Amino acid sequence: MIPLPKGASDVATSFDDVVLTRRSIRGFKPDSVPKALIEEVIGLALRAPSSMNSQPWTLYVITGAPLDLIRAGNTERMLAGVPESREIRFGKPFSGQHRERQVGVAKQLFAAMGIERDDKARRQDWVLRGFRQFDAPVCIIVTFDRALADSDDSIFDCGAIANALVNAAWSRGLGAVINSQGIMQSPVVREHGRIGDDHVIVKSVALGWPDEEFPANAVISERRAVEEASVFVGFDDQGE
Ligand SMILES: Cc1cc2nc3c(=O)[nH]c(=O)nc-3n(C[C@H](O)[C@H](O)[C@H](O)COP(=O)(O)O)c2cc1C
């Protein structure tokens, strides 16, 4: 297993180290995260660019009893078959190459966890972990100001800060996973997270100290090659 960062002294701090070693963390130690450290992480993430520097986001940082109520409410509603109620569009299920990549990382995670294809109970348990915010000690709900709801840039900007958050967390030895499952029952999150109606819920980020014994935390998801993910235009004219 690839060693995970443990403390401030031996964690990745250069940009390359952070982005090349970061991965989604879905198993956490029960230890709490000091508020001052979360503030430091958010301070870094707030350097994220945003449309015309609008900084449309508000981050709801939730722990303790309110987070436990969110976990319980999400689980109860999902098990009861309450339809999802996200506040941003999700679209149709993936197909083609996108579906292939979705299945690819799911296979990696299930293989790491030793969950067989036909093991319905453990697959269900895995899904429920997401609704419980992966039992992380902290959950950050990324929202934006409803006054900007008719601009897709607001959601784009929330993506920028979510990415900055997970990398900043990693640079301080914390682990995180951006998590759609956590906000699928948005009324529960809104109520217990005390989120005002003037904010639109976009995504949750589970945050805490990585559990080095949790097998899925070692999974390195695959990436497309630069040549496949990019189209270079006009470079032929410049020679090599
Ligand atoms: C918008 C978004 C939503 C995500 N939702 C979930 C989720 O609901 N459950 C989950 O386990 N991971 C979720 N992830 C994490 C992705 O699966 C993960 O980032 C991707 O597989 C790449 O792996 P890596 O983060 O380890 O590099 C989400 C990531 C993003 C950016």
Short mmCIF file of C-alpha atoms and ligand atoms in Angstrom, two decimals:
data_model
loop_
_atom_site.label_atom_id
_atom_site.label_comp_id
_atom_site.label_asym_id
_atom_site.label_seq_id
_atom_site.Cartn_x
_atom_site.Cartn_y
_atom_site.Cartn_z
CA MET A 1 0.00 0.00 0.00
CA ILE A 2 1.23 3.49 -0.79
CA PRO A 3 2.04 5.34 2.43
CA LEU A 4 -0.32 8.17 3.27
CA PRO A 5 0.78 11.45 4.75
CA LYS A 6 0.47 11.42 8.53
CA GLY A 7 1.42 14.80 9.86
CA ALA A 8 2.50 18.25 8.89
CA SER A 9 6.19 17.39 8.76
CA ASP A 10 6.13 14.73 6.07
CA VAL A 11 3.25 15.74 3.85
CA ALA A 12 3.35 16.79 0.23
CA THR A 13 3.82 20.51 -0.09
CA SER A 14 5.14 21.18 -3.60
CA PHE A 15 2.46 21.59 -6.23
CA ASP A 16 3.62 18.51 -8.14
CA ASP A 17 3.72 16.40 -4.98
CA VAL A 18 0.24 17.45 -3.96
CA VAL A 19 -1.48 16.87 -7.30
CA LEU A 20 0.43 13.69 -8.10
CA THR A 21 -0.08 12.00 -4.72
CA ARG A 22 -3.58 13.25 -3.84
CA ARG A 23 -6.39 10.80 -4.20
CA SER A 24 -9.91 10.60 -2.89
CA ILE A 25 -10.04 9.37 0.71
CA ARG A 26 -13.12 7.34 1.67
CA GLY A 27 -12.04 5.93 5.03
CA PHE A 28 -11.15 8.19 7.96
CA LYS A 29 -9.75 7.91 11.45
CA PRO A 30 -12.31 8.94 14.07
CA ASP A 31 -10.05 11.74 15.36
CA SER A 32 -11.43 15.26 15.15
CA VAL A 33 -9.80 17.92 12.99
CA PRO A 34 -8.82 21.17 14.76
CA LYS A 35 -10.90 24.13 13.64
CA ALA A 36 -7.71 26.19 13.17
CA LEU A 37 -6.37 23.63 10.68
CA ILE A 38 -9.62 23.66 8.70
CA GLU A 39 -9.44 27.46 8.63
CA GLU A 40 -5.88 27.21 7.28
CA VAL A 41 -7.03 24.81 4.55
CA ILE A 42 -9.97 27.03 3.63
CA GLY A 43 -7.64 30.04 3.61
CA LEU A 44 -5.55 28.34 0.92
CA ALA A 45 -8.59 27.18 -1.06
CA LEU A 46 -10.05 30.68 -1.09
CA ARG A 47 -7.25 31.65 -3.49
CA ALA A 48 -9.19 29.74 -6.17
CA PRO A 49 -10.08 31.84 -9.21
CA SER A 50 -13.71 32.78 -9.77
CA SER A 51 -15.70 34.56 -12.42
CA MET A 52 -14.83 38.26 -12.21
CA ASN A 53 -13.60 37.52 -8.67
CA SER A 54 -17.23 37.13 -7.60
CA GLN A 55 -16.27 34.41 -5.05
CA PRO A 56 -19.90 33.24 -5.09
CA TRP A 57 -19.31 30.38 -2.65
CA THR A 58 -20.08 29.87 1.01
CA LEU A 59 -18.63 26.82 2.72
CA TYR A 60 -20.67 25.23 5.50
CA VAL A 61 -18.22 23.31 7.68
CA ILE A 62 -20.17 20.74 9.68
CA THR A 63 -19.11 18.35 12.44
CA GLY A 64 -20.47 16.70 15.59
CA ALA A 65 -24.20 16.34 16.22
CA PRO A 66 -25.44 18.23 13.11
CA LEU A 67 -23.27 16.02 10.89
CA ASP A 68 -24.58 12.89 12.59
CA LEU A 69 -28.14 14.10 11.94
CA ILE A 70 -27.27 14.56 8.25
CA ARG A 71 -25.81 11.05 8.07
CA ALA A 72 -28.90 9.57 9.72
CA GLY A 73 -31.36 11.60 7.64
CA ASN A 74 -29.63 10.79 4.36
CA THR A 75 -29.50 7.08 5.18
CA GLU A 76 -33.10 6.92 6.35
CA ARG A 77 -34.45 8.67 3.25
CA MET A 78 -32.33 6.71 0.78
CA LEU A 79 -33.35 3.38 2.38
CA ALA A 80 -37.00 4.50 2.34
CA GLY A 81 -36.72 5.17 -1.40
CA VAL A 82 -37.25 8.93 -1.15
CA PRO A 83 -36.38 10.29 -4.62
CA GLU A 84 -33.15 12.29 -4.87
CA SER A 85 -33.49 16.04 -4.58
CA ARG A 86 -30.30 17.73 -5.71
CA GLU A 87 -30.24 21.46 -6.26
CA ILE A 88 -28.10 21.42 -9.41
CA ARG A 89 -28.83 19.41 -12.56
CA PHE A 90 -27.35 15.93 -12.72
CA GLY A 91 -28.39 14.84 -16.22
CA LYS A 92 -28.76 11.38 -17.70
CA PRO A 93 -26.72 8.36 -16.58
CA PHE A 94 -23.29 8.23 -18.25
CA SER A 95 -22.79 6.22 -21.42
CA GLY A 96 -19.88 5.45 -23.76
CA GLN A 97 -16.40 6.50 -22.64
CA HIS A 98 -17.75 8.34 -19.58
CA ARG A 99 -19.56 5.25 -18.38
CA GLU A 100 -16.41 3.19 -19.03
CA ARG A 101 -14.39 5.49 -16.78
CA GLN A 102 -17.11 5.41 -14.11
CA VAL A 103 -17.11 1.62 -14.16
CA GLY A 104 -13.30 1.60 -14.25
CA VAL A 105 -12.85 3.44 -10.97
CA ALA A 106 -15.72 1.52 -9.34
CA LYS A 107 -13.98 -1.75 -10.27
CA GLN A 108 -10.71 -0.46 -8.78
CA LEU A 109 -12.46 0.52 -5.54
CA PHE A 110 -14.42 -2.74 -5.22
CA ALA A 111 -11.32 -4.81 -5.99
CA ALA A 112 -9.37 -2.94 -3.29
CA MET A 113 -12.20 -3.54 -0.81
CA GLY A 114 -12.62 -7.19 -1.85
CA ILE A 115 -16.28 -6.62 -2.77
CA GLU A 116 -17.47 -9.21 -5.28
CA ARG A 117 -19.75 -8.27 -8.16
CA ASP A 118 -22.70 -10.30 -6.83
CA ASP A 119 -22.22 -9.35 -3.16
CA LYS A 120 -25.33 -7.17 -2.93
CA ALA A 121 -25.04 -6.58 0.82
CA ARG A 122 -21.51 -5.20 0.69
CA ARG A 123 -22.23 -3.15 -2.43
CA GLN A 124 -25.20 -1.62 -0.64
CA ASP A 125 -23.04 -0.97 2.40
CA TRP A 126 -20.51 0.81 0.18
CA VAL A 127 -23.21 3.06 -1.27
CA LEU A 128 -24.53 3.85 2.20
CA ARG A 129 -21.05 4.96 3.29
CA GLY A 130 -21.32 7.78 0.75
CA PHE A 131 -24.64 8.90 2.23
CA ARG A 132 -22.96 8.89 5.65
CA GLN A 133 -20.26 11.22 4.29
CA PHE A 134 -17.87 8.26 4.53
CA ASP A 135 -18.08 8.58 8.33
CA ALA A 136 -15.69 11.53 8.09
CA PRO A 137 -15.38 13.76 11.17
CA VAL A 138 -16.03 16.85 9.04
CA CYS A 139 -18.15 17.60 6.01
CA ILE A 140 -17.94 20.80 3.98
CA ILE A 141 -21.03 21.73 1.99
CA VAL A 142 -20.13 23.93 -0.97
CA THR A 143 -22.90 26.39 -1.81
CA PHE A 144 -23.26 29.54 -3.89
CA ASP A 145 -25.32 32.69 -3.58
CA ARG A 146 -28.77 32.15 -5.10
CA ALA A 147 -28.63 35.67 -6.53
CA LEU A 148 -26.24 34.18 -9.14
CA ALA A 149 -28.37 31.11 -9.86
CA ASP A 150 -28.89 31.95 -13.54
CA SER A 151 -25.15 31.80 -14.26
CA ASP A 152 -23.45 28.42 -14.81
CA ASP A 153 -20.23 30.20 -13.83
CA SER A 154 -21.37 29.92 -10.21
CA ILE A 155 -21.23 26.13 -10.36
CA PHE A 156 -17.97 26.32 -12.30
CA ASP A 157 -16.53 28.48 -9.50
CA CYS A 158 -17.73 26.01 -6.86
CA GLY A 159 -15.82 23.31 -8.75
CA ALA A 160 -12.71 25.47 -8.61
CA ILE A 161 -12.92 25.90 -4.86
CA ALA A 162 -13.78 22.24 -4.26
CA ASN A 163 -10.66 21.21 -6.18
CA ALA A 164 -8.59 23.76 -4.27
CA LEU A 165 -10.04 22.43 -1.00
CA VAL A 166 -9.10 18.80 -1.57
CA ASN A 167 -5.57 19.75 -2.66
CA ALA A 168 -5.09 22.20 0.22
CA ALA A 169 -6.33 19.53 2.64
CA TRP A 170 -3.86 17.03 1.20
CA SER A 171 -1.01 19.52 1.59
CA ARG A 172 -1.76 19.54 5.32
CA GLY A 173 -1.95 15.77 5.74
CA LEU A 174 -5.73 15.64 5.60
CA GLY A 175 -7.74 13.48 3.22
CA ALA A 176 -10.94 14.40 1.40
CA VAL A 177 -13.41 13.22 -1.19
CA ILE A 178 -15.77 15.37 -3.21
CA ASN A 179 -19.09 13.63 -2.75
CA SER A 180 -22.35 13.88 -4.68
CA GLN A 181 -23.99 11.19 -2.58
CA GLY A 182 -23.83 13.44 0.47
CA ILE A 183 -26.13 16.08 -1.03
CA MET A 184 -28.64 13.89 -2.87
CA GLN A 185 -31.14 14.48 -0.04
CA SER A 186 -30.64 18.23 0.02
CA PRO A 187 -33.50 19.08 2.46
CA VAL A 188 -31.75 17.03 5.16
CA VAL A 189 -28.43 18.78 4.49
CA ARG A 190 -30.14 22.18 4.39
CA GLU A 191 -31.97 21.64 7.68
CA HIS A 192 -29.18 20.21 9.83
CA GLY A 193 -26.41 22.21 8.12
CA ARG A 194 -28.46 25.36 8.83
CA ILE A 195 -28.10 26.47 5.23
CA GLY A 196 -30.12 29.54 4.36
CA ASP A 197 -32.53 29.59 1.41
CA ASP A 198 -30.34 32.25 -0.19
CA HIS A 199 -27.68 29.58 -0.87
CA VAL A 200 -27.79 26.81 -3.49
CA ILE A 201 -26.27 23.48 -2.41
CA VAL A 202 -23.75 22.22 -4.98
CA LYS A 203 -21.62 19.47 -3.46
CA SER A 204 -20.26 18.03 -0.24
CA VAL A 205 -16.63 17.31 0.63
CA ALA A 206 -15.90 14.72 3.33
CA LEU A 207 -12.75 15.66 5.26
CA GLY A 208 -10.59 14.08 7.94
CA TRP A 209 -7.45 12.16 8.75
CA PRO A 210 -6.90 9.33 6.25
CA ASP A 211 -7.19 5.82 7.66
CA GLU A 212 -4.09 4.15 6.27
CA GLU A 213 -5.63 0.71 6.83
CA PHE A 214 -8.67 1.42 4.64
CA PRO A 215 -7.88 -0.37 1.34
CA ALA A 216 -9.82 1.94 -1.01
CA ASN A 217 -7.66 4.85 0.10
CA ALA A 218 -4.75 3.35 -1.83
CA VAL A 219 -6.58 3.36 -5.18
CA ILE A 220 -4.92 5.49 -7.84
CA SER A 221 -7.59 6.28 -10.40
CA GLU A 222 -6.60 6.36 -14.06
CA ARG A 223 -6.26 9.44 -16.22
CA ARG A 224 -6.46 10.05 -19.95
CA ALA A 225 -3.16 10.82 -21.67
CA VAL A 226 -2.35 14.46 -22.46
CA GLU A 227 -2.66 13.74 -26.22
CA GLU A 228 -6.11 12.26 -25.71
CA ALA A 229 -7.45 14.98 -23.43
CA SER A 230 -6.09 17.97 -25.37
CA VAL A 231 -6.36 19.41 -28.85
CA PHE A 232 -3.39 21.59 -29.80
CA VAL A 233 -4.22 24.11 -32.50
CA GLY A 234 -1.71 26.13 -34.52
CA PHE A 235 1.36 24.49 -33.00
CA ASP A 236 2.40 22.84 -36.29
CA ASP A 237 3.18 26.31 -37.64
CA GLN A 238 5.74 26.87 -34.85
CA GLY A 239 7.89 23.82 -35.63
CA GLU A 240 9.25 21.76 -32.73
C1 LIG B 1 -18.35 16.31 -8.83
C2 LIG B 1 -17.81 15.10 -8.15
C3 LIG B 1 -18.67 14.23 -7.50
C4 LIG B 1 -18.18 13.09 -6.86
N1 LIG B 1 -19.04 12.27 -6.19
C5 LIG B 1 -18.57 11.14 -5.59
C6 LIG B 1 -19.46 10.28 -4.90
O1 LIG B 1 -20.66 10.53 -4.82
N2 LIG B 1 -18.94 9.17 -4.32
C7 LIG B 1 -17.61 8.87 -4.39
O2 LIG B 1 -17.19 7.84 -3.84
N3 LIG B 1 -16.73 9.67 -5.03
C8 LIG B 1 -17.19 10.81 -5.64
N4 LIG B 1 -16.32 11.64 -6.30
C9 LIG B 1 -14.89 11.32 -6.34
C10 LIG B 1 -14.51 10.77 -7.73
O3 LIG B 1 -14.98 9.45 -7.85
C11 LIG B 1 -12.97 10.84 -7.88
O4 LIG B 1 -12.55 12.17 -7.78
C12 LIG B 1 -12.51 10.26 -9.20
O5 LIG B 1 -12.82 8.89 -9.28
C13 LIG B 1 -11.01 10.43 -9.38
O6 LIG B 1 -10.33 9.81 -8.31
P1 LIG B 1 -9.32 10.60 -7.36
O7 LIG B 1 -10.06 11.74 -6.72
O8 LIG B 1 -8.88 9.58 -6.34
O9 LIG B 1 -8.19 11.11 -8.21
C14 LIG B 1 -16.79 12.80 -6.90
C15 LIG B 1 -15.91 13.71 -7.53
C16 LIG B 1 -16.41 14.84 -8.13
C17 LIG B 1 -15.43 15.81 -8.76
#
